[in-house]
Amino acid sequence: MIRYRLSYLTSLLLLFVFTVVFFSVDFFMPHLREWKSNKMLLQSKVYLDESIDEGSGLLEDGIRKAKIAFLLNPESKETFENYNLLLFRTNPSLALENWSTNLQDQGNEIEKRINLFDKSLATLRDDTLTPLHRKRAGEVAFSQMKRLTKSDNWIEDPKNALMVCNLLAETGNQLAALEQVKRLLQNYP
């Protein structure tokens, strides 16, 4: 008789513990997700080393870990940046689009836009990529160029104007690039 009472009380206690844990999941789950995200982030940072190449398959493992870290903690800028840096090594056009989409929400981040413009221009110049990837990189470069030229006096700097000329020439707009160079030479002989 006592044995049945003890098992009954034990099952009630376990049911109570389960109920408390179940209904308090909203409290501890964000902390658990952040902990797991940080753990995966640290594991994926190892793959940022340039000596790891695509041929070994290790880079895909790093991208998978970085993506999981980003999905577990999408508010973290560090996990987003880490994921895109790894993705840029295998699929640069997708990484550029991710950065571009992220920058649309941030307003005028001039330094980040210049960095993205440089990366998209370098990707556009890479002849080993497929035309589709290069086209997507060109679209990102043009969108960043438009945003940068709208900012205060960005285009007035000769270095920036030459970057725009490079983009125009690389995308087949040689006449527009030539006009830009002539205008640049008139202003800065």
PDB file of N, CA and C in Angstrom, residues 30-46 65-80 82:
ATOM      1  N   PRO A  30      15.670  31.495 -24.604  1.00  0.00           N
ATOM      2  CA  PRO A  30      16.580  32.459 -25.255  1.00  0.00           C
ATOM      3  C   PRO A  30      18.018  32.361 -24.751  1.00  0.00           C
ATOM      4  N   HIS A  31      18.187  32.109 -23.467  1.00  0.00           N
ATOM      5  CA  HIS A  31      19.537  31.955 -22.921  1.00  0.00           C
ATOM      6  C   HIS A  31      20.197  30.689 -23.462  1.00  0.00           C
ATOM      7  N   LEU A  32      19.428  29.640 -23.579  1.00  0.00           N
ATOM      8  CA  LEU A  32      19.951  28.388 -24.121  1.00  0.00           C
ATOM      9  C   LEU A  32      20.327  28.545 -25.594  1.00  0.00           C
ATOM     10  N   ARG A  33      19.482  29.226 -26.351  1.00  0.00           N
ATOM     11  CA  ARG A  33      19.782  29.452 -27.769  1.00  0.00           C
ATOM     12  C   ARG A  33      21.013  30.332 -27.935  1.00  0.00           C
ATOM     13  N   GLU A  34      21.141  31.351 -27.116  1.00  0.00           N
ATOM     14  CA  GLU A  34      22.312  32.222 -27.198  1.00  0.00           C
ATOM     15  C   GLU A  34      23.582  31.459 -26.833  1.00  0.00           C
ATOM     16  N   TRP A  35      23.516  30.627 -25.831  1.00  0.00           N
ATOM     17  CA  TRP A  35      24.659  29.820 -25.435  1.00  0.00           C
ATOM     18  C   TRP A  35      25.081  28.888 -26.566  1.00  0.00           C
ATOM     19  N   LYS A  36      24.112  28.206 -27.171  1.00  0.00           N
ATOM     20  CA  LYS A  36      24.416  27.287 -28.268  1.00  0.00           C
ATOM     21  C   LYS A  36      24.936  28.059 -29.489  1.00  0.00           C
ATOM     22  N   SER A  37      24.375  29.228 -29.759  1.00  0.00           N
ATOM     23  CA  SER A  37      24.832  30.058 -30.872  1.00  0.00           C
ATOM     24  C   SER A  37      26.276  30.486 -30.669  1.00  0.00           C
ATOM     25  N   ASN A  38      26.622  30.909 -29.466  1.00  0.00           N
ATOM     26  CA  ASN A  38      28.005  31.306 -29.183  1.00  0.00           C
ATOM     27  C   ASN A  38      28.965  30.131 -29.323  1.00  0.00           C
ATOM     28  N   LYS A  39      28.506  28.968 -28.920  1.00  0.00           N
ATOM     29  CA  LYS A  39      29.329  27.764 -29.049  1.00  0.00           C
ATOM     30  C   LYS A  39      29.574  27.444 -30.523  1.00  0.00           C
ATOM     31  N   MET A  40      28.529  27.505 -31.340  1.00  0.00           N
ATOM     32  CA  MET A  40      28.674  27.236 -32.775  1.00  0.00           C
ATOM     33  C   MET A  40      29.483  28.336 -33.464  1.00  0.00           C
ATOM     34  N   LEU A  41      29.341  29.573 -32.990  1.00  0.00           N
ATOM     35  CA  LEU A  41      30.106  30.675 -33.559  1.00  0.00           C
ATOM     36  C   LEU A  41      31.600  30.466 -33.340  1.00  0.00           C
ATOM     37  N   LEU A  42      31.979  30.080 -32.136  1.00  0.00           N
ATOM     38  CA  LEU A  42      33.387  29.829 -31.849  1.00  0.00           C
ATOM     39  C   LEU A  42      33.926  28.672 -32.693  1.00  0.00           C
ATOM     40  N   GLN A  43      33.108  27.648 -32.882  1.00  0.00           N
ATOM     41  CA  GLN A  43      33.538  26.524 -33.706  1.00  0.00           C
ATOM     42  C   GLN A  43      33.692  26.922 -35.171  1.00  0.00           C
ATOM     43  N   SER A  44      32.842  27.818 -35.653  1.00  0.00           N
ATOM     44  CA  SER A  44      32.906  28.198 -37.064  1.00  0.00           C
ATOM     45  C   SER A  44      33.977  29.240 -37.352  1.00  0.00           C
ATOM     46  N   LYS A  45      34.420  29.981 -36.344  1.00  0.00           N
ATOM     47  CA  LYS A  45      35.459  30.983 -36.573  1.00  0.00           C
ATOM     48  C   LYS A  45      36.780  30.355 -36.982  1.00  0.00           C
ATOM     49  N   VAL A  46      36.969  29.115 -36.638  1.00  0.00           N
ATOM     50  CA  VAL A  46      38.190  28.409 -37.024  1.00  0.00           C
ATOM     51  C   VAL A  46      38.303  28.351 -38.540  1.00  0.00           C
ATOM     52  N   LYS A  65      27.964  25.374 -39.728  1.00  0.00           N
ATOM     53  CA  LYS A  65      27.996  25.755 -38.312  1.00  0.00           C
ATOM     54  C   LYS A  65      27.694  27.241 -38.129  1.00  0.00           C
ATOM     55  N   ALA A  66      28.237  28.066 -39.010  1.00  0.00           N
ATOM     56  CA  ALA A  66      27.990  29.510 -38.915  1.00  0.00           C
ATOM     57  C   ALA A  66      26.527  29.831 -39.190  1.00  0.00           C
ATOM     58  N   LYS A  67      25.923  29.096 -40.128  1.00  0.00           N
ATOM     59  CA  LYS A  67      24.508  29.323 -40.428  1.00  0.00           C
ATOM     60  C   LYS A  67      23.635  28.926 -39.237  1.00  0.00           C
ATOM     61  N   ILE A  68      23.969  27.820 -38.611  1.00  0.00           N
ATOM     62  CA  ILE A  68      23.212  27.394 -37.429  1.00  0.00           C
ATOM     63  C   ILE A  68      23.350  28.435 -36.319  1.00  0.00           C
ATOM     64  N   ALA A  69      24.567  28.950 -36.133  1.00  0.00           N
ATOM     65  CA  ALA A  69      24.778  29.978 -35.112  1.00  0.00           C
ATOM     66  C   ALA A  69      23.960  31.217 -35.425  1.00  0.00           C
ATOM     67  N   PHE A  70      23.916  31.590 -36.703  1.00  0.00           N
ATOM     68  CA  PHE A  70      23.135  32.770 -37.092  1.00  0.00           C
ATOM     69  C   PHE A  70      21.642  32.525 -36.911  1.00  0.00           C
ATOM     70  N   LEU A  71      21.169  31.340 -37.258  1.00  0.00           N
ATOM     71  CA  LEU A  71      19.735  31.047 -37.123  1.00  0.00           C
ATOM     72  C   LEU A  71      19.315  30.960 -35.659  1.00  0.00           C
ATOM     73  N   LEU A  72      20.231  30.520 -34.796  1.00  0.00           N
ATOM     74  CA  LEU A  72      19.912  30.467 -33.369  1.00  0.00           C
ATOM     75  C   LEU A  72      19.870  31.854 -32.733  1.00  0.00           C
ATOM     76  N   ASN A  73      20.670  32.772 -33.274  1.00  0.00           N
ATOM     77  CA  ASN A  73      20.737  34.119 -32.703  1.00  0.00           C
ATOM     78  C   ASN A  73      20.788  35.136 -33.832  1.00  0.00           C
ATOM     79  N   PRO A  74      19.668  35.367 -34.526  1.00  0.00           N
ATOM     80  CA  PRO A  74      19.695  36.259 -35.689  1.00  0.00           C
ATOM     81  C   PRO A  74      19.903  37.737 -35.356  1.00  0.00           C
ATOM     82  N   GLU A  75      19.767  38.132 -34.109  1.00  0.00           N
ATOM     83  CA  GLU A  75      19.967  39.532 -33.740  1.00  0.00           C
ATOM     84  C   GLU A  75      21.441  39.881 -33.586  1.00  0.00           C
ATOM     85  N   SER A  76      22.294  38.882 -33.484  1.00  0.00           N
ATOM     86  CA  SER A  76      23.716  39.110 -33.260  1.00  0.00           C
ATOM     87  C   SER A  76      24.400  39.515 -34.565  1.00  0.00           C
ATOM     88  N   LYS A  77      25.057  40.655 -34.537  1.00  0.00           N
ATOM     89  CA  LYS A  77      25.794  41.123 -35.716  1.00  0.00           C
ATOM     90  C   LYS A  77      27.029  40.264 -35.961  1.00  0.00           C
ATOM     91  N   GLU A  78      27.602  39.763 -34.888  1.00  0.00           N
ATOM     92  CA  GLU A  78      28.813  38.949 -35.017  1.00  0.00           C
ATOM     93  C   GLU A  78      28.529  37.633 -35.739  1.00  0.00           C
ATOM     94  N   THR A  79      27.405  36.984 -35.412  1.00  0.00           N
ATOM     95  CA  THR A  79      27.086  35.727 -36.097  1.00  0.00           C
ATOM     96  C   THR A  79      26.728  35.987 -37.554  1.00  0.00           C
ATOM     97  N   PHE A  80      26.054  37.095 -37.827  1.00  0.00           N
ATOM     98  CA  PHE A  80      25.712  37.445 -39.210  1.00  0.00           C
ATOM     99  C   PHE A  80      26.974  37.690 -40.028  1.00  0.00           C
ATOM    100  N   ASN A  82      30.075  36.680 -39.393  1.00  0.00           N
ATOM    101  CA  ASN A  82      30.850  35.459 -39.504  1.00  0.00           C
ATOM    102  C   ASN A  82      30.270  34.539 -40.585  1.00  0.00           C
TER     103      ASN A  82
END
